[in-house]
Amino acid sequence: MPLTMVKVGDKNIIRRIGGRDETRKFLENLGFVVGAEVIVLSVMGGNVIVSIKDSRIAINSDMAKHIMVSINN
């Protein structure tokens, strides 16, 4: 499911990054890589604030739609 659809606070594992090459490279440079754990901290005004690799990062919902995750139990 896309990152935009997960609940705040749930731990998720990145399974796939979609989009154009530039989009994928941009997200990869921010730490969004397959297998990384990501937690949605909050959603405000079209931005998604996440915790990934001990950093807090805000991305817009268009970028977040390209990040496919599954819940990490």
PDB file of C-alpha atoms in Angstrom:
ATOM      1  CA  MET A   1       0.000   0.000   0.000  1.00  0.00           C
ATOM      2  CA  PRO A   2       1.227   3.565  -0.546  1.00  0.00           C
ATOM      3  CA  LEU A   3       2.772   5.436   2.351  1.00  0.00           C
ATOM      4  CA  THR A   4      -0.111   7.928   2.217  1.00  0.00           C
ATOM      5  CA  MET A   5      -2.540   5.231   3.405  1.00  0.00           C
ATOM      6  CA  VAL A   6      -0.773   3.982   6.550  1.00  0.00           C
ATOM      7  CA  LYS A   7      -1.757   4.923  10.087  1.00  0.00           C
ATOM      8  CA  VAL A   8       0.300   7.390  12.075  1.00  0.00           C
ATOM      9  CA  GLY A   9       2.660   5.520  14.386  1.00  0.00           C
ATOM     10  CA  ASP A  10       2.712   2.186  12.528  1.00  0.00           C
ATOM     11  CA  LYS A  11       6.109   0.717  11.651  1.00  0.00           C
ATOM     12  CA  ASN A  12       6.327  -0.091   7.953  1.00  0.00           C
ATOM     13  CA  ILE A  13       8.904  -1.627   5.647  1.00  0.00           C
ATOM     14  CA  ILE A  14       9.508  -0.094   2.216  1.00  0.00           C
ATOM     15  CA  ARG A  15       8.794  -2.720  -0.441  1.00  0.00           C
ATOM     16  CA  ARG A  16       8.993  -0.681  -3.670  1.00  0.00           C
ATOM     17  CA  ILE A  17       9.691   2.840  -4.884  1.00  0.00           C
ATOM     18  CA  GLY A  18       7.760   3.872  -7.983  1.00  0.00           C
ATOM     19  CA  GLY A  19       7.808   6.907 -10.208  1.00  0.00           C
ATOM     20  CA  ARG A  20      10.265   8.303 -12.711  1.00  0.00           C
ATOM     21  CA  ASP A  21      14.018   7.815 -12.378  1.00  0.00           C
ATOM     22  CA  GLU A  22      14.476  11.315 -10.961  1.00  0.00           C
ATOM     23  CA  THR A  23      11.821  10.711  -8.314  1.00  0.00           C
ATOM     24  CA  ARG A  24      13.282   7.368  -7.282  1.00  0.00           C
ATOM     25  CA  LYS A  25      16.812   8.806  -7.078  1.00  0.00           C
ATOM     26  CA  PHE A  26      15.601  11.785  -5.006  1.00  0.00           C
ATOM     27  CA  LEU A  27      13.814   9.503  -2.528  1.00  0.00           C
ATOM     28  CA  GLU A  28      16.813   7.157  -2.389  1.00  0.00           C
ATOM     29  CA  ASN A  29      19.075  10.086  -1.485  1.00  0.00           C
ATOM     30  CA  LEU A  30      16.727  10.903   1.419  1.00  0.00           C
ATOM     31  CA  GLY A  31      17.026   7.315   2.713  1.00  0.00           C
ATOM     32  CA  PHE A  32      13.898   5.784   1.199  1.00  0.00           C
ATOM     33  CA  VAL A  33      15.304   2.454   0.028  1.00  0.00           C
ATOM     34  CA  VAL A  34      13.741  -0.995  -0.237  1.00  0.00           C
ATOM     35  CA  GLY A  35      13.900  -2.769   3.111  1.00  0.00           C
ATOM     36  CA  ALA A  36      14.172   0.387   5.233  1.00  0.00           C
ATOM     37  CA  GLU A  37      11.807   0.862   8.166  1.00  0.00           C
ATOM     38  CA  VAL A  38       9.673   3.993   8.018  1.00  0.00           C
ATOM     39  CA  ILE A  39       7.203   5.377  10.579  1.00  0.00           C
ATOM     40  CA  VAL A  40       4.645   8.065   9.724  1.00  0.00           C
ATOM     41  CA  LEU A  41       4.819  10.649  12.498  1.00  0.00           C
ATOM     42  CA  SER A  42       2.136  13.028  11.232  1.00  0.00           C
ATOM     43  CA  VAL A  43       0.196  14.219   8.207  1.00  0.00           C
ATOM     44  CA  MET A  44      -0.316  17.970   7.881  1.00  0.00           C
ATOM     45  CA  GLY A  45      -1.527  20.047   4.959  1.00  0.00           C
ATOM     46  CA  GLY A  46      -0.598  17.569   2.264  1.00  0.00           C
ATOM     47  CA  ASN A  47       2.813  16.804   3.776  1.00  0.00           C
ATOM     48  CA  VAL A  48       3.799  13.527   5.383  1.00  0.00           C
ATOM     49  CA  ILE A  49       6.368  13.671   8.173  1.00  0.00           C
ATOM     50  CA  VAL A  50       8.188  10.380   8.640  1.00  0.00           C
ATOM     51  CA  SER A  51      10.964   8.883  10.710  1.00  0.00           C
ATOM     52  CA  ILE A  52      13.481   6.971   8.621  1.00  0.00           C
ATOM     53  CA  LYS A  53      17.043   5.988   9.509  1.00  0.00           C
ATOM     54  CA  ASP A  54      17.044   8.084  12.703  1.00  0.00           C
ATOM     55  CA  SER A  55      15.947  11.216  10.793  1.00  0.00           C
ATOM     56  CA  ARG A  56      12.688  13.112  10.475  1.00  0.00           C
ATOM     57  CA  ILE A  57      11.811  13.990   6.906  1.00  0.00           C
ATOM     58  CA  ALA A  58       8.820  15.807   5.422  1.00  0.00           C
ATOM     59  CA  ILE A  59       7.718  14.890   1.915  1.00  0.00           C
ATOM     60  CA  ASN A  60       4.640  15.941   0.003  1.00  0.00           C
ATOM     61  CA  SER A  61       1.823  13.494  -0.623  1.00  0.00           C
ATOM     62  CA  ASP A  62       2.722  13.187  -4.328  1.00  0.00           C
ATOM     63  CA  MET A  63       6.130  11.793  -3.358  1.00  0.00           C
ATOM     64  CA  ALA A  64       4.625   9.622  -0.620  1.00  0.00           C
ATOM     65  CA  LYS A  65       2.294   7.971  -3.162  1.00  0.00           C
ATOM     66  CA  HIS A  66       5.344   6.458  -4.890  1.00  0.00           C
ATOM     67  CA  ILE A  67       6.546   4.695  -1.730  1.00  0.00           C
ATOM     68  CA  MET A  68       4.931   1.275  -1.327  1.00  0.00           C
ATOM     69  CA  VAL A  69       5.136  -0.255   2.128  1.00  0.00           C
ATOM     70  CA  SER A  70       3.908  -3.196   4.160  1.00  0.00           C
ATOM     71  CA  ILE A  71       3.231  -3.208   7.885  1.00  0.00           C
ATOM     72  CA  ASN A  72       6.100  -4.560   9.990  1.00  0.00           C
ATOM     73  CA  ASN A  73       4.658  -6.745  12.748  1.00  0.00           C
TER      74      ASN A  73
END
